[in-house]
Each structure stands twice: as structure tokens, then as C-alpha cells.
């Protein structure tokens, strides 16, 4: 896939969506180990219930990692300057997430040409799980 | 209530070695299959010194050292009551396998909403590499749910 250039990219351009497989308990077990987030609320049903949750739920950082893949699919991560999200809803077991985003601004930032992206993750019902923005330097 | 005297507090600094095996495990856990994230030769062919650290991987540097969970324990916040509110990263240089990082974090703010039903802990971190170069800055906002406050 070719890397977008600053001149090619227009405000309003949509980035190619990234569709993820359904989140399973195995997904969360693997992510707990790999990410270092061992909070049992994500991997231990007994603990989650004792904490007042109906079931274990996905790590917010799992969705942020997926959204990171989505960003670096579009442009190499050496061009990623800033990446920020706000988590808005819990992602339950079984969710099918999709990452999306669009170009909202072209600007100069620290002497570089960058584009600002509005990005987010939704589930199969269109519910927003997290949203945020990213700055990507383009040549 | 979380005591706001902790605002401005510097947390213990920690070191984190970026290991290839951990990066491959992270790739597996996040469904990453692009060769430059798994195979060192492919990473080098793509211009990286070794396997590159993906954009959100360095949360692990903090988590492995247990800084946040130790702090929450000390502040009396049950781990089952926390949610991740916000997270941001600012990148200054690409981190790769083999790098030895230093993480320095401080509590930037503590505040509450909804009459104390939700409390927020803001933690800022600066990560430097083995050459003393600042490679990344991160901000985490953790939300503590206080069911008792809500009921009261």
C-alpha cells in the first residue's frame, strides 16, 4: 500500500476501515498477558461479578491498540506524532469492533506538514467505544 | 474520597527493556500480522533498527512495574472499580526492540465529578531511552467508580 502524501490528502478524506474479529475471552486473556494489564476485571468472571459487572469486559487499551493498527496501516508509525483517545463505553465479550477515521485538518506542527485525523472505534450496533484524534506527518 | 494531597507527587521511576518476544506476543494479542512487527529482518528492511514498538505498547512499561496498581492500592481505590477514561501519547522518536527505557511518572491531577460518584486520577509519564533521549510522553486518566457515594 502506498503512503499518502500531504498534497494528495484532502480534508474530509476517509481512511480505510479496519474490521476486527469478534472479541472472545481468549482475546482478553492474551491481551492481559501481552499488555501487562492484569486487572482481573478483564479476565476473571468471578472477580468481575464481585465488582458489580455482569461479565468481564475488554481492556480499553485493546481497542486503542486496534486503532493504532488502523493508523499505522494508513501511514508508517514513524510518521505518527500524537495519538489521543477518550473511552466512552465498555466493550463486552462478543463485540465486533470497527476502526474508522477521517482527515479533519491539514496544518504545520513543529515545522512539519501534518494532518489531523478524527478517529474512533464502534461496535456492530454503531455504538461509539472510544474516539480521539491523531497527528500524522506527511511528506 | 481520594486525598488531593497526592497531586504533583512523583511516582517511583522504573526501567523497561523492550524485548522481541514480548513484542511478538503483543502482535499476536492485537491481531497484528504485518511482517515488520514480527520478523526482525522484515523490520530492518522497512528501515527500523529492530522490531518497532507499536503506538500503544509502552503502557506495559508502567504496568509491568505495577506503578499504577500500587498507587491505587495506596489511595484505597479497589481495582475492580476503575475504568480507563482517557489516554494520549506524544511520540518524539521510534522505540525498537533492544532499547532500555526509563519511565518517570507523576500525578498531574485528582478531581471528582457527579458529587464524588466518579473520581479521576491524571498521570503524566515521560519515557527516555538508554541515550537519555525523550522518546515519548503519555497521559493516562483513570476513573474510579464509587458506588457508595452514588447511593448516599
mmCIF file of C-alpha atoms in Angstrom:
data_model
loop_
_atom_site.group_PDB
_atom_site.id
_atom_site.type_symbol
_atom_site.label_atom_id
_atom_site.label_comp_id
_atom_site.label_asym_id
_atom_site.label_seq_id
_atom_site.Cartn_x
_atom_site.Cartn_y
_atom_site.Cartn_z
ATOM 1 C CA UNK A 1 0.000 0.000 0.000
ATOM 2 C CA UNK A 2 1.392 3.400 -0.905
ATOM 3 C CA UNK A 3 1.970 6.032 1.756
ATOM 4 C CA UNK A 4 -0.293 9.079 1.380
ATOM 5 C CA UNK A 5 1.411 12.401 0.710
ATOM 6 C CA UNK A 6 0.455 15.770 2.149
ATOM 7 C CA UNK A 7 -0.598 17.120 -1.244
ATOM 8 C CA UNK A 8 -2.739 14.090 -2.106
ATOM 9 C CA UNK A 9 -4.694 14.147 1.125
ATOM 10 C CA UNK A 10 -7.804 16.323 1.419
ATOM 11 C CA UNK A 11 -9.817 17.391 4.421
ATOM 12 C CA UNK A 12 -12.776 15.015 4.597
ATOM 13 C CA UNK A 13 -10.894 12.018 3.207
ATOM 14 C CA UNK A 14 -11.919 8.801 4.941
ATOM 15 C CA UNK A 15 -9.255 6.305 5.966
ATOM 16 C CA UNK A 16 -9.819 2.633 5.059
ATOM 17 C CA UNK A 17 -11.790 1.000 7.886
ATOM 18 C CA UNK A 18 -10.304 -1.833 9.921
ATOM 19 C CA UNK A 19 -12.793 -4.548 10.871
ATOM 20 C CA UNK A 20 -11.810 -6.737 13.806
ATOM 21 C CA UNK A 21 -12.858 -10.290 14.635
ATOM 22 C CA UNK A 22 -15.335 -10.841 17.459
ATOM 23 C CA UNK A 23 -13.765 -10.315 20.900
ATOM 24 C CA UNK A 24 -13.565 -13.538 22.884
ATOM 25 C CA UNK A 25 -12.376 -14.432 26.364
ATOM 26 C CA UNK A 26 -9.205 -15.739 24.743
ATOM 27 C CA UNK A 27 -8.627 -12.327 23.153
ATOM 28 C CA UNK A 28 -8.726 -10.748 26.601
ATOM 29 C CA UNK A 29 -6.524 -13.395 28.217
ATOM 30 C CA UNK A 30 -3.867 -12.888 25.553
ATOM 31 C CA UNK A 31 -4.104 -9.122 25.741
ATOM 32 C CA UNK A 32 -3.827 -9.159 29.544
ATOM 33 C CA UNK A 33 -0.545 -11.047 29.294
ATOM 34 C CA UNK A 34 0.894 -9.147 26.350
ATOM 35 C CA UNK A 35 -0.077 -5.686 27.534
ATOM 36 C CA UNK A 36 0.832 -6.171 31.184
ATOM 37 C CA UNK A 37 -2.641 -5.149 32.334
ATOM 38 C CA UNK A 38 -3.505 -7.994 34.680
ATOM 39 C CA UNK A 39 -6.543 -6.337 36.219
ATOM 40 C CA UNK A 40 -8.744 -9.404 36.911
ATOM 41 C CA UNK A 41 -11.879 -7.473 35.962
ATOM 42 C CA UNK A 42 -10.928 -8.281 32.340
ATOM 43 C CA UNK A 43 -10.113 -11.970 32.736
ATOM 44 C CA UNK A 44 -11.789 -13.387 35.833
ATOM 45 C CA UNK A 45 -15.580 -13.684 35.708
ATOM 46 C CA UNK A 46 -15.869 -14.239 39.479
ATOM 47 C CA UNK A 47 -13.900 -11.087 40.178
ATOM 48 C CA UNK A 48 -15.887 -9.047 37.629
ATOM 49 C CA UNK A 49 -19.197 -10.126 39.177
ATOM 50 C CA UNK A 50 -17.954 -9.317 42.684
ATOM 51 C CA UNK A 51 -17.071 -5.852 41.361
ATOM 52 C CA UNK A 52 -20.666 -5.410 40.186
ATOM 53 C CA UNK A 53 -20.125 -6.085 36.486
ATOM 54 C CA UNK A 54 -22.296 -8.598 34.589
ATOM 55 C CA UNK A 55 -19.239 -10.146 32.919
ATOM 56 C CA UNK A 56 -15.609 -9.475 32.120
ATOM 57 C CA UNK A 57 -15.131 -6.721 29.550
ATOM 58 C CA UNK A 58 -12.402 -5.714 27.131
ATOM 59 C CA UNK A 59 -9.427 -3.577 28.086
ATOM 60 C CA UNK A 60 -9.787 -0.049 26.723
ATOM 61 C CA UNK A 61 -6.191 -0.340 25.604
ATOM 62 C CA UNK A 62 -7.100 -3.311 23.369
ATOM 63 C CA UNK A 63 -9.344 -1.052 21.320
ATOM 64 C CA UNK A 64 -6.666 1.628 21.366
ATOM 65 C CA UNK A 65 -4.146 -0.931 20.069
ATOM 66 C CA UNK A 66 -6.551 -1.885 17.244
ATOM 67 C CA UNK A 67 -6.976 1.781 16.417
ATOM 68 C CA UNK A 68 -3.190 2.064 16.418
ATOM 69 C CA UNK A 69 -3.048 -0.701 13.790
ATOM 70 C CA UNK A 70 -5.631 1.202 11.778
ATOM 71 C CA UNK A 71 -3.474 4.353 11.908
ATOM 72 C CA UNK A 72 -0.212 2.636 11.022
ATOM 73 C CA UNK A 73 -1.931 0.800 8.156
ATOM 74 C CA UNK A 74 -2.536 4.215 6.625
ATOM 75 C CA UNK A 75 0.908 5.717 7.216
ATOM 76 C CA UNK A 76 4.030 4.197 8.816
ATOM 77 C CA UNK A 77 4.154 4.741 12.549
ATOM 78 C CA UNK A 78 7.435 6.668 12.287
ATOM 79 C CA UNK A 79 5.144 9.424 10.957
ATOM 80 C CA UNK A 80 2.751 9.286 13.924
ATOM 81 C CA UNK A 81 3.314 12.297 16.185
ATOM 82 C CA UNK A 82 0.378 12.282 18.588
ATOM 83 C CA UNK A 83 -2.421 9.858 19.373
ATOM 84 C CA UNK A 84 -5.129 10.519 21.961
ATOM 85 C CA UNK A 85 -8.440 8.866 22.827
ATOM 86 C CA UNK A 86 -11.301 9.167 25.239
ATOM 87 C CA UNK A 87 -13.038 5.934 26.223
ATOM 88 C CA UNK A 88 -16.811 6.331 26.180
ATOM 89 C CA UNK A 89 -18.353 2.881 26.628
ATOM 90 C CA UNK A 90 -17.387 -0.558 27.910
ATOM 91 C CA UNK A 91 -16.738 -3.196 25.235
ATOM 92 C CA UNK A 92 -18.319 -6.536 26.205
ATOM 93 C CA UNK A 93 -17.310 -10.052 25.201
ATOM 94 C CA UNK A 94 -18.642 -10.821 21.728
ATOM 95 C CA UNK A 95 -18.344 -7.273 20.377
ATOM 96 C CA UNK A 96 -17.297 -6.838 16.761
ATOM 97 C CA UNK A 97 -15.336 -3.622 16.502
ATOM 98 C CA UNK A 98 -14.573 -1.444 13.517
ATOM 99 C CA UNK A 99 -11.960 1.326 13.451
ATOM 100 C CA UNK A 100 -12.561 4.366 11.290
ATOM 101 C CA UNK A 101 -11.480 7.931 10.811
ATOM 102 C CA UNK A 102 -11.100 10.892 8.520
ATOM 103 C CA UNK A 103 -8.836 13.829 7.820
ATOM 104 C CA UNK A 104 -10.138 16.967 9.529
ATOM 105 C CA UNK A 105 -7.272 19.422 9.154
ATOM 106 C CA UNK A 106 -4.006 19.993 7.318
ATOM 107 C CA UNK A 107 -1.537 22.073 9.262
ATOM 108 C CA UNK A 108 2.043 22.786 10.165
ATOM 109 C CA UNK A 109 3.140 21.393 13.515
ATOM 110 C CA UNK A 110 6.668 21.749 14.933
ATOM 111 C CA UNK A 111 7.953 22.672 11.470
ATOM 112 C CA UNK A 112 6.382 19.663 9.745
ATOM 113 C CA UNK A 113 3.412 19.184 7.455
ATOM 114 C CA UNK A 114 0.890 17.128 9.364
ATOM 115 C CA UNK A 115 -2.718 16.068 9.060
ATOM 116 C CA UNK A 116 -5.080 15.863 11.961
ATOM 117 C CA UNK A 117 -7.330 12.802 11.955
ATOM 118 C CA UNK A 118 -10.539 12.247 13.851
ATOM 119 C CA UNK A 119 -10.681 8.580 14.712
ATOM 120 C CA UNK A 120 -12.909 6.195 16.566
ATOM 121 C CA UNK A 121 -13.986 2.636 17.274
ATOM 122 C CA UNK A 122 -17.607 1.481 17.016
ATOM 123 C CA UNK A 123 -19.245 -1.873 17.668
ATOM 124 C CA UNK A 124 -21.572 -3.817 15.362
ATOM 125 C CA UNK A 125 -24.516 -1.658 16.521
ATOM 126 C CA UNK A 126 -22.685 1.545 15.741
ATOM 127 C CA UNK A 127 -22.125 2.386 19.397
ATOM 128 C CA UNK A 128 -19.023 4.516 19.877
ATOM 129 C CA UNK A 129 -16.499 2.875 22.220
ATOM 130 C CA UNK A 130 -13.709 5.377 22.014
ATOM 131 C CA UNK A 131 -12.911 8.421 19.960
ATOM 132 C CA UNK A 132 -9.990 10.705 19.614
ATOM 133 C CA UNK A 133 -7.521 12.294 17.291
ATOM 134 C CA UNK A 134 -4.101 11.750 15.822
ATOM 135 C CA UNK A 135 -1.449 13.881 14.177
ATOM 136 C CA UNK A 136 0.399 12.233 11.305
ATOM 137 C CA UNK A 137 3.322 13.863 9.484
ATOM 138 C CA UNK A 138 3.108 13.524 5.702
ATOM 139 C CA UNK A 139 5.770 14.352 3.115
ATOM 140 C CA UNK B 1 -12.523 10.488 48.533
ATOM 141 C CA UNK B 2 -9.022 10.341 47.143
ATOM 142 C CA UNK B 3 -6.808 12.779 49.011
ATOM 143 C CA UNK B 4 -5.789 15.611 46.678
ATOM 144 C CA UNK B 5 -2.514 15.986 48.576
ATOM 145 C CA UNK B 6 -1.170 13.455 46.062
ATOM 146 C CA UNK B 7 -1.423 15.981 43.203
ATOM 147 C CA UNK B 8 2.071 16.728 41.957
ATOM 148 C CA UNK B 9 3.506 13.618 43.531
ATOM 149 C CA UNK B 10 6.372 11.982 41.640
ATOM 150 C CA UNK B 11 5.982 8.201 41.384
ATOM 151 C CA UNK B 12 8.937 5.795 41.592
ATOM 152 C CA UNK B 13 10.816 5.734 38.296
ATOM 153 C CA UNK B 14 11.165 2.403 36.583
ATOM 154 C CA UNK B 15 13.149 0.817 33.766
ATOM 155 C CA UNK B 16 11.739 -1.305 30.946
ATOM 156 C CA UNK B 17 13.680 -3.414 28.483
ATOM 157 C CA UNK B 18 11.951 -3.739 25.119
ATOM 158 C CA UNK B 19 12.049 -7.449 24.303
ATOM 159 C CA UNK B 20 11.392 -9.040 20.919
ATOM 160 C CA UNK B 21 9.386 -11.892 22.414
ATOM 161 C CA UNK B 22 7.065 -9.500 24.214
ATOM 162 C CA UNK B 23 6.581 -7.512 21.000
ATOM 163 C CA UNK B 24 5.640 -10.687 19.108
ATOM 164 C CA UNK B 25 3.226 -11.632 21.887
ATOM 165 C CA UNK B 26 1.682 -8.155 21.710
ATOM 166 C CA UNK B 27 1.366 -8.514 17.926
ATOM 167 C CA UNK B 28 -0.435 -11.837 18.379
ATOM 168 C CA UNK B 29 -2.745 -10.407 21.048
ATOM 169 C CA UNK B 30 -3.735 -7.452 18.871
ATOM 170 C CA UNK B 31 -4.106 -9.374 15.606
ATOM 171 C CA UNK B 32 -1.068 -7.680 14.081
ATOM 172 C CA UNK B 33 0.320 -9.774 11.226
ATOM 173 C CA UNK B 34 2.450 -7.323 9.233
ATOM 174 C CA UNK B 35 5.944 -8.836 8.949
ATOM 175 C CA UNK B 36 7.819 -5.746 10.191
ATOM 176 C CA UNK B 37 6.123 -6.164 13.589
ATOM 177 C CA UNK B 38 7.043 -9.849 13.916
ATOM 178 C CA UNK B 39 10.140 -10.594 11.881
ATOM 179 C CA UNK B 40 13.329 -8.682 12.621
ATOM 180 C CA UNK B 41 14.697 -8.989 9.073
ATOM 181 C CA UNK B 42 11.466 -7.509 7.718
ATOM 182 C CA UNK B 43 11.636 -4.735 10.325
ATOM 183 C CA UNK B 44 15.158 -3.861 9.243
ATOM 184 C CA UNK B 45 14.139 -3.966 5.585
ATOM 185 C CA UNK B 46 11.404 -1.468 6.476
ATOM 186 C CA UNK B 47 14.014 0.864 7.970
ATOM 187 C CA UNK B 48 13.703 0.050 11.684
ATOM 188 C CA UNK B 49 16.704 -0.776 13.916
ATOM 189 C CA UNK B 50 14.836 -3.878 15.124
ATOM 190 C CA UNK B 51 11.181 -4.801 15.738
ATOM 191 C CA UNK B 52 9.323 -1.490 16.218
ATOM 192 C CA UNK B 53 7.278 -0.782 19.321
ATOM 193 C CA UNK B 54 3.632 -0.275 18.262
ATOM 194 C CA UNK B 55 1.960 3.012 19.250
ATOM 195 C CA UNK B 56 0.313 1.850 22.484
ATOM 196 C CA UNK B 57 2.757 -0.877 23.610
ATOM 197 C CA UNK B 58 4.620 1.219 26.161
ATOM 198 C CA UNK B 59 1.672 1.237 28.562
ATOM 199 C CA UNK B 60 3.259 -2.082 29.524
ATOM 200 C CA UNK B 61 6.380 -0.358 30.809
ATOM 201 C CA UNK B 62 4.289 1.196 33.543
ATOM 202 C CA UNK B 63 2.013 -1.781 34.098
ATOM 203 C CA UNK B 64 4.843 -4.292 34.449
ATOM 204 C CA UNK B 65 6.368 -2.235 37.223
ATOM 205 C CA UNK B 66 2.972 -2.130 38.950
ATOM 206 C CA UNK B 67 3.212 1.636 39.468
ATOM 207 C CA UNK B 68 -0.451 2.361 38.880
ATOM 208 C CA UNK B 69 -1.886 -0.625 40.729
ATOM 209 C CA UNK B 70 0.394 0.001 43.722
ATOM 210 C CA UNK B 71 -0.708 3.620 43.745
ATOM 211 C CA UNK B 72 -4.408 2.722 43.537
ATOM 212 C CA UNK B 73 -3.964 0.318 46.416
ATOM 213 C CA UNK B 74 -2.304 3.043 48.455
ATOM 214 C CA UNK B 75 -5.066 5.526 47.601
ATOM 215 C CA UNK B 76 -7.670 2.979 48.681
ATOM 216 C CA UNK B 77 -9.215 2.584 45.224
ATOM 217 C CA UNK B 78 -10.403 -1.011 44.580
ATOM 218 C CA UNK B 79 -9.013 -2.300 41.285
ATOM 219 C CA UNK B 80 -12.444 -3.636 40.299
ATOM 220 C CA UNK B 81 -13.860 -0.104 40.390
ATOM 221 C CA UNK B 82 -11.544 1.560 37.894
ATOM 222 C CA UNK B 83 -12.091 2.396 34.253
ATOM 223 C CA UNK B 84 -9.737 3.914 31.736
ATOM 224 C CA UNK B 85 -11.028 7.388 30.943
ATOM 225 C CA UNK B 86 -8.558 8.848 28.506
ATOM 226 C CA UNK B 87 -5.142 8.050 27.096
ATOM 227 C CA UNK B 88 -2.745 10.021 24.958
ATOM 228 C CA UNK B 89 0.731 9.557 23.566
ATOM 229 C CA UNK B 90 3.102 12.082 22.018
ATOM 230 C CA UNK B 91 5.905 10.492 20.025
ATOM 231 C CA UNK B 92 9.375 12.000 19.681
ATOM 232 C CA UNK B 93 11.368 9.016 18.380
ATOM 233 C CA UNK B 94 10.703 5.440 17.292
ATOM 234 C CA UNK B 95 11.403 2.887 20.026
ATOM 235 C CA UNK B 96 12.587 -0.574 18.944
ATOM 236 C CA UNK B 97 13.411 -3.947 20.483
ATOM 237 C CA UNK B 98 16.645 -3.778 22.466
ATOM 238 C CA UNK B 99 16.009 -0.298 23.822
ATOM 239 C CA UNK B 100 16.273 0.191 27.570
ATOM 240 C CA UNK B 101 13.737 2.760 28.680
ATOM 241 C CA UNK B 102 13.255 4.812 31.784
ATOM 242 C CA UNK B 103 9.726 5.774 32.794
ATOM 243 C CA UNK B 104 9.100 8.732 35.087
ATOM 244 C CA UNK B 105 5.543 9.477 36.131
ATOM 245 C CA UNK B 106 3.769 11.967 38.314
ATOM 246 C CA UNK B 107 0.224 12.554 39.452
ATOM 247 C CA UNK B 108 -0.819 15.633 37.485
ATOM 248 C CA UNK B 109 -4.311 15.982 38.904
ATOM 249 C CA UNK B 110 -7.050 14.398 41.011
ATOM 250 C CA UNK B 111 -10.634 15.601 40.715
ATOM 251 C CA UNK B 112 -14.202 14.371 41.025
ATOM 252 C CA UNK B 113 -17.499 14.619 39.161
ATOM 253 C CA UNK B 114 -21.126 13.725 39.913
ATOM 254 C CA UNK B 115 -20.816 14.574 43.607
ATOM 255 C CA UNK B 116 -17.922 12.179 44.108
ATOM 256 C CA UNK B 117 -19.536 9.214 42.327
ATOM 257 C CA UNK B 118 -16.669 9.412 39.858
ATOM 258 C CA UNK B 119 -13.103 10.337 40.751
ATOM 259 C CA UNK B 120 -10.361 10.999 38.220
ATOM 260 C CA UNK B 121 -6.637 10.418 38.558
ATOM 261 C CA UNK B 122 -4.438 12.027 35.906
ATOM 262 C CA UNK B 123 -0.955 10.558 35.492
ATOM 263 C CA UNK B 124 1.699 12.031 33.207
ATOM 264 C CA UNK B 125 4.708 9.977 32.129
ATOM 265 C CA UNK B 126 7.919 10.780 30.299
ATOM 266 C CA UNK B 127 9.863 7.953 28.702
ATOM 267 C CA UNK B 128 13.549 8.313 27.846
ATOM 268 C CA UNK B 129 15.805 5.809 26.118
ATOM 269 C CA UNK B 130 19.274 4.499 27.002
ATOM 270 C CA UNK B 131 20.857 7.608 25.423
ATOM 271 C CA UNK B 132 18.798 9.957 27.544
ATOM 272 C CA UNK B 133 16.631 10.941 24.568
ATOM 273 C CA UNK B 134 12.997 11.682 25.386
ATOM 274 C CA UNK B 135 11.131 9.265 23.131
ATOM 275 C CA UNK B 136 7.549 9.560 24.322
ATOM 276 C CA UNK B 137 5.190 11.354 26.659
ATOM 277 C CA UNK B 138 1.960 9.811 27.858
ATOM 278 C CA UNK B 139 -1.072 10.896 29.836
ATOM 279 C CA UNK B 140 -3.473 8.430 31.445
ATOM 280 C CA UNK B 141 -6.740 9.357 33.081
ATOM 281 C CA UNK B 142 -8.124 6.660 35.336
ATOM 282 C CA UNK B 143 -11.727 6.851 36.542
ATOM 283 C CA UNK B 144 -12.695 5.359 39.896
ATOM 284 C CA UNK B 145 -16.378 4.469 40.329
ATOM 285 C CA UNK B 146 -17.635 4.999 43.870
ATOM 286 C CA UNK B 147 -20.934 3.089 44.148
ATOM 287 C CA UNK B 148 -21.371 4.072 47.827
ATOM 288 C CA UNK B 149 -21.150 7.780 47.097
ATOM 289 C CA UNK B 150 -23.793 7.380 44.421
ATOM 290 C CA UNK B 151 -26.177 5.606 46.787
ATOM 291 C CA UNK B 152 -25.680 8.187 49.554
#
